[in-house]
Amino acid sequence: MVEINRANQVVTQPQSNRAGQQTLAKDMQVQRTEGPNPTSKEKISLSVDPGISAELSKRLDEEASQRTLQYMEDMKKTQSALKTSVDEFAAFKEAQLAKNPELDLSQLDLYQQKDGSLKLTGSNLSAAQLSELEQEIAGNGKLVEAFSQLHTGIEQGLKHRDSVSYGELQADDLRGALMLNELTERYSDQFRSDGFGQDYKTMDEQLNTNTGLFGHFLLESVNPRISTRA
């Protein structure tokens, strides 16, 4: 569990249990058997009360289908955004090390402020060093855009999963609390060596996995609840 409040404090608690992993495995195996993720309007049947009219039942099916298709589209964008964010941040660190090999960037992490600007943190770097690096990374428009989309995608995904609990959640509520490296590590930890997803060994494979699996594991990384209390 990751709890996020407006003071930008993050509290990490245990992740999903093995039963959830097994349920996901069954769902994903069915998906692989039946075909790829839906990319066009498809019928998604719901179990409805026999007393419900055929017209209402059809409308409910169509609404469920639209919600599922929209969720998959949102997760595709989010998946691309996370991949871009990881790649751009890695390239940035490589470039800085090429200019100054003495820099220790092993603990450098990235987050986004309320105004959308990028902020760096690293306990082994001085305030002056961090400030200089922030000036360098500020001009990376591709990273800014991708990281912003990542926040938006997580917000949309959580609302799709639980529209009641996350009905008032906004992407801005996540800014200052989502650390790129920390989030990526928590996402990667979902791919257990003895569970579903064990075939994805490298970070590149994990980031390029099935979009449905990606969405589930990413949201589990910030689940089961995000609190935005003042």
Coordinates of N, CA and C in Angstrom, one line a residue:
M1 N 0.8 -1.2 0.0 CA 0.0 0.0 0.0 C 0.9 1.2 0.0
V2 N 0.5 2.2 -0.8 CA 1.2 3.5 -0.8 C 0.2 4.5 -0.4
E3 N 0.4 5.3 0.6 CA -0.5 6.3 1.1 C 0.1 7.6 0.7
I4 N -0.6 8.5 0.0 CA -0.1 9.7 -0.4 C -1.0 10.8 0.1
N5 N -0.4 11.8 0.8 CA -1.2 12.9 1.3 C -0.6 14.2 0.7
R6 N -1.3 15.3 1.0 CA -0.9 16.6 0.4 C 0.4 17.1 0.9
A7 N 0.9 16.5 1.9 CA 2.3 16.9 2.4 C 3.3 16.1 1.7
N8 N 2.9 15.4 0.6 CA 3.8 14.6 -0.2 C 4.6 13.6 0.6
Q9 N 3.9 12.9 1.5 CA 4.5 11.8 2.3 C 4.0 10.5 1.7
V10 N 4.9 9.6 1.6 CA 4.6 8.3 1.0 C 4.9 7.2 2.1
V11 N 3.9 6.4 2.3 CA 4.0 5.3 3.3 C 3.8 4.0 2.5
T12 N 4.9 3.2 2.5 CA 4.8 1.9 1.7 C 4.4 0.8 2.6
Q13 N 3.4 0.0 2.2 CA 3.0 -1.2 3.0 C 3.0 -2.4 2.1
P14 N 2.7 -3.6 2.6 CA 2.8 -4.8 1.8 C 2.0 -4.8 0.6
Q15 N 2.5 -5.5 -0.5 CA 1.8 -5.5 -1.8 C 0.8 -6.6 -1.8
S16 N 0.2 -6.9 -3.0 CA -0.9 -7.8 -3.2 C -0.4 -9.2 -2.8
N17 N -1.4 -10.1 -2.4 CA -1.1 -11.4 -1.9 C -1.0 -12.4 -3.1
R18 N -0.6 -13.7 -2.8 CA -0.5 -14.7 -3.8 C -1.8 -15.0 -4.5
A19 N -2.9 -15.0 -3.7 CA -4.2 -15.3 -4.3 C -4.5 -14.4 -5.5
G20 N -4.2 -13.1 -5.3 CA -4.4 -12.1 -6.4 C -3.6 -12.4 -7.6
Q21 N -2.4 -12.8 -7.3 CA -1.5 -13.2 -8.5 C -2.0 -14.4 -9.2
Q22 N -2.6 -15.4 -8.5 CA -3.1 -16.6 -9.1 C -4.3 -16.3 -9.9
T23 N -5.2 -15.4 -9.4 CA -6.4 -15.0 -10.1 C -6.0 -14.3 -11.4
L24 N -5.0 -13.4 -11.3 CA -4.5 -12.7 -12.5 C -4.0 -13.6 -13.5
A25 N -3.3 -14.6 -13.1 CA -2.7 -15.6 -14.0 C -3.7 -16.3 -14.8
K26 N -4.8 -16.7 -14.1 CA -5.9 -17.4 -14.8 C -6.5 -16.4 -15.9
D27 N -6.8 -15.2 -15.5 CA -7.4 -14.2 -16.4 C -6.5 -14.0 -17.6
M28 N -5.2 -13.9 -17.4 CA -4.3 -13.6 -18.5 C -4.1 -14.8 -19.4
Q29 N -4.2 -16.0 -18.8 CA -4.1 -17.2 -19.6 C -5.3 -17.3 -20.6
V30 N -6.5 -16.9 -20.1 CA -7.6 -16.9 -20.9 C -7.5 -15.9 -22.0
Q31 N -6.9 -14.7 -21.7 CA -6.7 -13.6 -22.6 C -5.8 -14.1 -23.7
R32 N -4.7 -14.7 -23.4 CA -3.7 -15.2 -24.4 C -4.3 -16.2 -25.3
T33 N -5.2 -17.1 -24.7 CA -5.9 -18.1 -25.5 C -6.8 -17.5 -26.5
E34 N -7.6 -16.5 -26.1 CA -8.6 -16.0 -26.9 C -8.1 -14.9 -27.9
G35 N -7.0 -14.3 -27.6 CA -6.4 -13.4 -28.6 C -5.9 -12.1 -27.8
P36 N -5.4 -11.1 -28.6 CA -4.8 -10.0 -28.0 C -5.8 -9.0 -27.4
N37 N -5.3 -8.0 -26.7 CA -6.2 -7.0 -26.1 C -7.1 -6.4 -27.2
P38 N -8.4 -6.1 -26.8 CA -9.3 -5.5 -27.7 C -8.9 -4.2 -28.2
T39 N -8.9 -4.0 -29.5 CA -8.5 -2.7 -30.0 C -9.7 -2.0 -30.8
S40 N -10.8 -2.7 -30.8 CA -12.0 -2.2 -31.5 C -13.2 -2.6 -30.6
K41 N -14.4 -2.1 -30.9 CA -15.5 -2.3 -30.1 C -15.9 -3.8 -30.1
E42 N -15.9 -4.4 -29.0 CA -16.3 -5.8 -28.9 C -17.4 -6.0 -27.8
K43 N -18.1 -7.0 -27.9 CA -19.2 -7.3 -27.0 C -18.6 -7.9 -25.7
I44 N -18.9 -7.3 -24.6 CA -18.5 -7.8 -23.3 C -19.8 -8.1 -22.5
S45 N -20.1 -9.4 -22.3 CA -21.3 -9.8 -21.7 C -21.3 -9.6 -20.1
L46 N -22.4 -9.2 -19.6 CA -22.6 -9.1 -18.1 C -23.6 -10.1 -17.7
S47 N -23.5 -10.6 -16.4 CA -24.5 -11.4 -15.9 C -25.6 -10.4 -15.3
V48 N -26.8 -10.5 -15.9 CA -27.8 -9.6 -15.5 C -29.0 -10.3 -15.0
D49 N -29.8 -9.6 -14.2 CA -31.1 -10.2 -13.7 C -32.0 -10.5 -14.8
P50 N -32.7 -11.7 -14.7 CA -33.6 -12.1 -15.8 C -34.7 -11.1 -16.0
G51 N -35.0 -10.3 -15.0 CA -36.1 -9.3 -15.1 C -35.7 -8.0 -15.9
I52 N -34.4 -7.8 -16.2 CA -33.9 -6.7 -16.9 C -34.3 -6.8 -18.4
S53 N -34.7 -5.8 -19.0 CA -35.1 -5.8 -20.4 C -33.9 -6.1 -21.3
A54 N -34.2 -6.6 -22.5 CA -33.1 -6.9 -23.5 C -32.5 -5.5 -23.8
E55 N -33.3 -4.5 -23.9 CA -32.7 -3.2 -24.3 C -31.7 -2.7 -23.3
L56 N -32.1 -2.8 -22.0 CA -31.2 -2.3 -20.9 C -30.0 -3.2 -20.8
S57 N -30.2 -4.5 -21.0 CA -29.1 -5.4 -21.0 C -28.0 -5.1 -22.0
K58 N -28.5 -4.8 -23.2 CA -27.7 -4.4 -24.3 C -26.9 -3.2 -24.0
R59 N -27.6 -2.2 -23.4 CA -26.9 -0.9 -23.1 C -25.9 -1.1 -22.1
L60 N -26.1 -1.9 -21.1 CA -25.1 -2.2 -20.0 C -23.9 -2.9 -20.6
D61 N -24.1 -3.8 -21.5 CA -23.0 -4.5 -22.2 C -22.2 -3.5 -23.0
E62 N -22.8 -2.6 -23.7 CA -22.1 -1.6 -24.5 C -21.3 -0.7 -23.6
E63 N -21.9 -0.2 -22.5 CA -21.2 0.6 -21.6 C -20.0 0.0 -21.0
A64 N -20.1 -1.3 -20.6 CA -19.0 -2.1 -20.0 C -17.9 -2.2 -21.1
S65 N -18.3 -2.5 -22.3 CA -17.3 -2.6 -23.4 C -16.6 -1.3 -23.6
Q66 N -17.3 -0.2 -23.6 CA -16.6 1.1 -23.8 C -15.6 1.4 -22.6
R67 N -16.0 1.1 -21.4 CA -15.2 1.4 -20.3 C -13.9 0.5 -20.4
T68 N -14.1 -0.7 -20.8 CA -12.9 -1.6 -20.9 C -12.0 -1.1 -22.0
L69 N -12.5 -0.8 -23.1 CA -11.7 -0.3 -24.2 C -11.0 1.0 -23.9
Q70 N -11.7 1.9 -23.2 CA -11.0 3.1 -22.8 C -9.9 2.9 -21.8
Y71 N -10.1 1.9 -20.8 CA -9.1 1.6 -19.9 C -7.8 1.0 -20.6
M72 N -8.0 0.2 -21.6 CA -6.9 -0.4 -22.3 C -6.2 0.7 -23.1
E73 N -6.9 1.6 -23.6 CA -6.2 2.7 -24.3 C -5.4 3.6 -23.4
D74 N -6.0 3.9 -22.2 CA -5.3 4.6 -21.2 C -4.0 3.9 -20.7
M75 N -4.1 2.6 -20.6 CA -3.0 1.9 -20.1 C -1.9 1.8 -21.2
K76 N -2.3 1.7 -22.4 CA -1.3 1.7 -23.5 C -0.5 3.0 -23.5
K77 N -1.2 4.1 -23.3 CA -0.5 5.4 -23.2 C 0.4 5.5 -21.9
T78 N -0.1 5.0 -20.9 CA 0.7 5.0 -19.6 C 1.9 4.1 -19.7
Q79 N 1.8 2.9 -20.4 CA 2.9 2.0 -20.6 C 4.0 2.7 -21.4
S80 N 3.6 3.4 -22.4 CA 4.5 4.1 -23.2 C 5.2 5.2 -22.5
A81 N 4.4 5.9 -21.6 CA 4.9 7.0 -20.8 C 6.0 6.5 -19.8
L82 N 5.7 5.4 -19.2 CA 6.7 4.9 -18.2 C 8.0 4.4 -18.9
K83 N 7.8 3.8 -20.0 CA 9.0 3.4 -20.8 C 9.8 4.6 -21.2
T84 N 9.2 5.6 -21.7 CA 9.9 6.8 -22.1 C 10.5 7.5 -20.9
S85 N 9.8 7.6 -19.8 CA 10.4 8.2 -18.6 C 11.7 7.5 -18.1
V86 N 11.6 6.2 -18.1 CA 12.7 5.4 -17.7 C 13.9 5.5 -18.6
D87 N 13.6 5.5 -19.9 CA 14.7 5.6 -20.9 C 15.3 7.0 -20.9
E88 N 14.5 8.0 -20.8 CA 15.0 9.4 -20.8 C 15.8 9.7 -19.6
F89 N 15.4 9.2 -18.4 CA 16.1 9.5 -17.2 C 17.4 8.7 -17.2
A90 N 17.5 7.5 -17.7 CA 18.7 6.8 -17.8 C 19.7 7.5 -18.8
A91 N 19.2 8.0 -19.9 CA 20.0 8.7 -20.8 C 20.6 10.0 -20.2
F92 N 19.7 10.7 -19.4 CA 20.2 11.9 -18.7 C 21.4 11.6 -17.8
K93 N 21.2 10.5 -17.0 CA 22.3 10.2 -16.1 C 23.6 9.8 -16.8
E94 N 23.4 9.0 -17.9 CA 24.6 8.7 -18.7 C 25.3 9.9 -19.2
A95 N 24.6 10.9 -19.7 CA 25.1 12.1 -20.2 C 25.9 12.9 -19.1
Q96 N 25.3 12.9 -17.9 CA 25.9 13.6 -16.8 C 27.2 12.9 -16.4
L97 N 27.2 11.6 -16.4 CA 28.4 10.9 -16.0 C 29.5 11.0 -17.0
A98 N 29.1 11.2 -18.3 CA 30.1 11.4 -19.3 C 30.8 12.7 -19.2
K99 N 30.1 13.7 -18.6 CA 30.7 15.0 -18.4 C 31.5 15.0 -17.1
N100 N 31.0 14.3 -16.1 CA 31.6 14.3 -14.8 C 31.6 12.9 -14.2
P101 N 32.6 12.1 -14.5 CA 32.7 10.7 -14.1 C 32.7 10.5 -12.6
E102 N 33.0 11.6 -11.8 CA 33.1 11.5 -10.4 C 31.8 11.6 -9.7
L103 N 30.7 11.9 -10.4 CA 29.4 12.0 -9.8 C 28.9 10.6 -9.4
D104 N 28.3 10.6 -8.3 CA 27.7 9.3 -7.8 C 26.2 9.5 -8.0
L105 N 25.6 8.9 -9.0 CA 24.2 9.1 -9.3 C 23.4 7.8 -8.9
S106 N 24.0 7.0 -8.1 CA 23.3 5.7 -7.8 C 22.0 5.9 -7.0
Q107 N 21.9 7.0 -6.3 CA 20.7 7.2 -5.5 C 19.8 8.3 -6.1
L108 N 20.1 8.8 -7.3 CA 19.4 9.9 -7.9 C 18.0 9.4 -8.3
D109 N 17.0 10.1 -7.9 CA 15.6 9.8 -8.2 C 14.9 11.1 -8.7
L110 N 13.7 10.8 -9.3 CA 13.0 11.9 -10.0 C 11.6 12.0 -9.6
Y111 N 11.1 13.2 -9.3 CA 9.7 13.4 -9.1 C 9.2 14.7 -9.7
Q112 N 7.9 14.9 -9.7 CA 7.4 16.1 -10.4 C 6.6 17.0 -9.4
Q113 N 6.9 18.3 -9.5 CA 6.2 19.2 -8.6 C 4.8 19.6 -9.2
K114 N 4.1 20.3 -8.3 CA 2.7 20.6 -8.7 C 2.6 21.4 -10.0
D115 N 3.6 22.2 -10.3 CA 3.6 23.0 -11.5 C 4.1 22.2 -12.7
G116 N 4.4 20.9 -12.5 CA 4.9 20.1 -13.6 C 6.4 20.0 -13.8
S117 N 7.1 20.9 -13.1 CA 8.6 20.9 -13.3 C 9.2 19.7 -12.6
L118 N 10.3 19.3 -13.1 CA 11.0 18.1 -12.6 C 11.9 18.4 -11.4
K119 N 11.9 17.5 -10.4 CA 12.7 17.7 -9.2 C 13.5 16.5 -9.0
L120 N 14.8 16.6 -8.5 CA 15.6 15.5 -8.2 C 15.9 15.4 -6.8
T121 N 16.2 14.1 -6.4 CA 16.6 13.9 -5.0 C 17.7 12.8 -5.0
G122 N 18.6 12.9 -4.0 CA 19.7 12.0 -3.9 C 20.5 12.3 -2.7
S123 N 20.4 11.4 -1.7 CA 21.0 11.7 -0.4 C 22.5 11.8 -0.4
N124 N 23.2 11.3 -1.5 CA 24.6 11.3 -1.6 C 25.1 12.5 -2.4
L125 N 24.2 13.4 -2.8 CA 24.6 14.6 -3.6 C 24.3 15.9 -2.8
S126 N 25.1 16.9 -2.9 CA 24.9 18.1 -2.2 C 23.7 18.9 -2.9
A127 N 23.2 19.9 -2.1 CA 22.1 20.7 -2.7 C 22.6 21.4 -3.9
A128 N 23.8 21.9 -4.0 CA 24.4 22.6 -5.1 C 24.4 21.6 -6.3
Q129 N 24.8 20.4 -6.1 CA 24.9 19.4 -7.2 C 23.5 19.1 -7.8
L130 N 22.5 18.9 -6.8 CA 21.2 18.6 -7.3 C 20.6 19.8 -8.0
S131 N 20.8 21.0 -7.6 CA 20.3 22.2 -8.3 C 20.9 22.3 -9.7
E132 N 22.2 22.0 -9.8 CA 22.8 22.1 -11.2 C 22.2 21.0 -12.1
L133 N 22.0 19.8 -11.5 CA 21.4 18.7 -12.3 C 20.0 19.0 -12.7
E134 N 19.2 19.7 -11.8 CA 17.9 20.1 -12.1 C 17.8 21.1 -13.3
Q135 N 18.7 22.0 -13.3 CA 18.8 22.9 -14.4 C 19.0 22.2 -15.7
E136 N 19.8 21.2 -15.7 CA 20.1 20.4 -16.9 C 18.9 19.6 -17.4
I137 N 18.2 19.0 -16.4 CA 17.1 18.1 -16.8 C 15.8 18.9 -17.1
A138 N 15.7 20.2 -16.7 CA 14.5 21.0 -16.9 C 14.2 21.1 -18.4
G139 N 15.2 21.1 -19.2 CA 15.0 21.3 -20.7 C 14.6 20.1 -21.4
N140 N 14.4 19.0 -20.8 CA 14.1 17.7 -21.4 C 12.5 17.7 -21.5
G141 N 12.0 18.3 -22.6 CA 10.6 18.3 -22.7 C 9.9 16.9 -22.9
K142 N 10.7 16.0 -23.5 CA 10.1 14.7 -23.8 C 9.9 14.0 -22.4
L143 N 10.8 14.1 -21.5 CA 10.7 13.5 -20.2 C 9.6 14.2 -19.4
V144 N 9.5 15.5 -19.4 CA 8.4 16.2 -18.7 C 7.1 15.7 -19.2
E145 N 6.9 15.6 -20.5 CA 5.6 15.2 -21.1 C 5.3 13.7 -20.7
A146 N 6.3 12.9 -20.8 CA 6.0 11.5 -20.5 C 5.7 11.3 -19.0
F147 N 6.4 11.9 -18.2 CA 6.2 11.8 -16.7 C 4.9 12.3 -16.3
S148 N 4.4 13.4 -17.0 CA 3.1 14.0 -16.7 C 2.0 13.0 -17.1
Q149 N 2.2 12.3 -18.3 CA 1.3 11.4 -18.8 C 1.2 10.2 -17.8
L150 N 2.3 9.8 -17.2 CA 2.4 8.7 -16.3 C 1.5 9.0 -15.1
H151 N 1.5 10.2 -14.6 CA 0.7 10.6 -13.4 C -0.8 10.5 -13.9
T152 N -1.1 11.0 -15.0 CA -2.5 11.0 -15.5 C -3.0 9.6 -15.7
G153 N -2.1 8.7 -16.3 CA -2.5 7.4 -16.5 C -2.8 6.6 -15.2
I154 N -2.0 6.8 -14.2 CA -2.3 6.1 -12.9 C -3.6 6.6 -12.3
E155 N -3.8 7.9 -12.4 CA -5.1 8.5 -11.9 C -6.3 7.8 -12.7
Q156 N -6.2 7.7 -14.0 CA -7.3 7.1 -14.8 C -7.5 5.7 -14.4
G157 N -6.4 5.0 -14.3 CA -6.4 3.5 -14.0 C -7.1 3.3 -12.6
L158 N -6.7 4.0 -11.6 CA -7.3 3.9 -10.3 C -8.8 4.2 -10.3
K159 N -9.2 5.2 -11.0 CA -10.6 5.5 -11.1 C -11.4 4.4 -11.8
H160 N -10.8 3.8 -12.8 CA -11.4 2.7 -13.5 C -11.6 1.5 -12.6
R161 N -10.6 1.2 -11.7 CA -10.6 0.1 -10.8 C -11.6 0.3 -9.7
D162 N -11.7 1.6 -9.2 CA -12.6 1.9 -8.1 C -13.0 3.3 -8.2
S163 N -14.1 3.5 -8.9 CA -14.6 4.9 -9.1 C -15.1 5.6 -7.9
V164 N -15.5 4.8 -6.8 CA -16.0 5.4 -5.6 C -14.8 5.9 -4.8
S165 N -13.9 5.0 -4.5 CA -12.7 5.4 -3.6 C -11.9 6.5 -4.3
Y166 N -11.7 6.5 -5.6 CA -10.8 7.4 -6.3 C -11.6 8.4 -7.1
G167 N -12.9 8.6 -6.8 CA -13.7 9.5 -7.6 C -13.1 10.9 -7.7
E168 N -12.6 11.4 -6.6 CA -12.1 12.8 -6.5 C -10.6 12.9 -6.7
L169 N -9.9 11.8 -7.0 CA -8.5 11.8 -7.2 C -8.1 12.5 -8.5
Q170 N -7.1 13.4 -8.4 CA -6.6 14.1 -9.6 C -5.1 13.8 -9.8
A171 N -4.6 14.0 -11.0 CA -3.2 13.7 -11.3 C -2.3 14.6 -10.4
D172 N -2.8 15.8 -10.1 CA -2.0 16.7 -9.3 C -1.8 16.2 -7.9
D173 N -2.7 15.3 -7.4 CA -2.6 14.8 -6.1 C -1.4 13.8 -6.0
L174 N -1.0 13.3 -7.1 CA 0.1 12.3 -7.2 C 1.5 13.0 -7.3
R175 N 1.5 14.3 -7.7 CA 2.7 15.0 -8.0 C 3.5 15.3 -6.6
G176 N 4.7 15.0 -6.6 CA 5.5 15.1 -5.4 C 5.6 13.8 -4.6
A177 N 4.7 12.9 -5.0 CA 4.7 11.6 -4.2 C 5.2 10.4 -5.0
L178 N 5.1 10.5 -6.3 CA 5.5 9.4 -7.2 C 7.0 9.6 -7.6
M179 N 7.9 8.7 -7.1 CA 9.3 8.8 -7.4 C 9.5 7.8 -8.5
L180 N 10.1 8.2 -9.6 CA 10.3 7.3 -10.8 C 11.0 6.0 -10.5
N181 N 12.1 6.1 -9.9 CA 12.9 4.8 -9.6 C 12.2 3.9 -8.6
E182 N 11.6 4.6 -7.6 CA 10.9 3.8 -6.6 C 9.7 3.1 -7.2
L183 N 8.9 3.8 -8.0 CA 7.7 3.2 -8.6 C 8.1 2.1 -9.6
T184 N 9.2 2.3 -10.3 CA 9.6 1.3 -11.3 C 10.1 0.0 -10.6
E185 N 10.8 0.2 -9.4 CA 11.3 -0.9 -8.7 C 10.1 -1.7 -8.1
R186 N 9.1 -1.0 -7.6 CA 7.9 -1.7 -7.0 C 7.1 -2.4 -8.1
Y187 N 7.1 -1.8 -9.3 CA 6.4 -2.5 -10.4 C 7.2 -3.7 -10.8
S188 N 8.5 -3.6 -10.9 CA 9.3 -4.8 -11.2 C 9.2 -5.9 -10.2
D189 N 9.0 -5.5 -8.9 CA 8.9 -6.5 -7.9 C 7.7 -7.4 -8.0
Q190 N 6.7 -7.0 -8.8 CA 5.5 -7.8 -9.0 C 5.8 -9.0 -9.8
F191 N 6.9 -9.0 -10.6 CA 7.2 -10.1 -11.5 C 8.0 -11.1 -10.7
R192 N 7.4 -11.9 -9.8 CA 8.0 -12.8 -8.9 C 8.6 -14.0 -9.7
S193 N 9.7 -14.5 -9.2 CA 10.4 -15.6 -9.9 C 9.6 -16.9 -9.8
D194 N 8.6 -17.0 -8.8 CA 7.9 -18.2 -8.7 C 6.4 -18.0 -8.9
G195 N 6.1 -16.9 -9.6 CA 4.7 -16.6 -9.9 C 4.4 -16.2 -11.3
F196 N 3.2 -15.7 -11.6 CA 2.9 -15.3 -12.9 C 3.7 -14.1 -13.3
G197 N 4.3 -14.1 -14.5 CA 5.1 -13.0 -15.0 C 6.6 -13.4 -14.8
Q198 N 6.9 -14.6 -14.3 CA 8.3 -15.0 -14.1 C 9.1 -15.1 -15.4
D199 N 8.5 -15.2 -16.5 CA 9.2 -15.3 -17.8 C 9.8 -13.9 -18.2
Y200 N 9.4 -12.8 -17.5 CA 9.9 -11.5 -17.9 C 11.0 -11.2 -16.9
K201 N 12.2 -11.4 -17.4 CA 13.4 -11.3 -16.5 C 14.0 -9.9 -16.4
T202 N 14.1 -9.2 -17.6 CA 14.7 -7.9 -17.6 C 13.7 -6.8 -17.5
M203 N 14.2 -5.6 -17.1 CA 13.3 -4.5 -17.0 C 12.6 -4.1 -18.4
D204 N 13.4 -4.3 -19.4 CA 12.9 -4.0 -20.8 C 11.7 -5.0 -21.1
E205 N 11.9 -6.2 -20.7 CA 10.8 -7.2 -21.0 C 9.6 -6.9 -20.1
Q206 N 9.8 -6.5 -18.9 CA 8.7 -6.1 -18.0 C 8.0 -4.9 -18.4
L207 N 8.7 -3.9 -19.0 CA 8.0 -2.7 -19.4 C 7.3 -2.9 -20.8
N208 N 7.6 -4.0 -21.5 CA 7.0 -4.3 -22.8 C 6.1 -5.4 -22.7
T209 N 5.6 -5.8 -21.5 CA 4.7 -6.9 -21.4 C 3.3 -6.6 -21.9
N210 N 2.5 -7.6 -21.8 CA 1.1 -7.4 -22.2 C 0.5 -6.2 -21.5
T211 N -0.3 -5.4 -22.2 CA -0.8 -4.2 -21.6 C -1.7 -4.4 -20.4
G212 N -2.5 -5.5 -20.5 CA -3.4 -5.9 -19.3 C -2.6 -6.2 -18.1
L213 N -1.5 -7.0 -18.3 CA -0.6 -7.3 -17.1 C 0.1 -6.1 -16.6
F214 N 0.6 -5.2 -17.5 CA 1.2 -4.0 -17.2 C 0.3 -3.1 -16.3
G215 N -0.9 -2.9 -16.7 CA -1.8 -2.1 -16.0 C -2.1 -2.6 -14.6
H216 N -2.3 -4.0 -14.5 CA -2.6 -4.6 -13.2 C -1.4 -4.4 -12.2
F217 N -0.2 -4.7 -12.7 CA 1.0 -4.6 -11.9 C 1.3 -3.2 -11.5
L218 N 1.1 -2.3 -12.4 CA 1.4 -0.8 -12.1 C 0.5 -0.3 -11.0
L219 N -0.8 -0.6 -11.2 CA -1.7 -0.1 -10.2 C -1.6 -0.8 -8.8
E220 N -1.1 -2.1 -8.9 CA -0.8 -2.8 -7.6 C 0.4 -2.1 -6.9
S221 N 1.2 -1.4 -7.7 CA 2.4 -0.7 -7.1 C 2.0 0.5 -6.3
V222 N 0.8 1.0 -6.5 CA 0.3 2.1 -5.7 C -1.0 1.8 -5.0
N223 N -1.2 0.5 -4.7 CA -2.5 0.1 -4.2 C -2.3 -0.5 -2.8
P224 N -3.3 -0.8 -2.0 CA -4.7 -0.7 -2.4 C -5.4 0.6 -2.3
R225 N -4.7 1.6 -1.7 CA -5.4 2.9 -1.5 C -4.4 4.1 -1.5
I226 N -4.9 5.1 -2.2 CA -4.2 6.4 -2.1 C -5.0 7.4 -1.4
S227 N -4.5 8.0 -0.3 CA -5.3 8.9 0.4 C -4.8 10.3 0.1
T228 N -5.7 11.2 -0.3 CA -5.4 12.6 -0.6 C -5.9 13.6 0.4
R229 N -6.0 13.1 1.7 CA -6.5 14.0 2.7 C -5.6 15.1 3.0
A230 N -6.1 16.2 3.4 CA -5.3 17.4 3.6 C -4.4 17.2 4.9

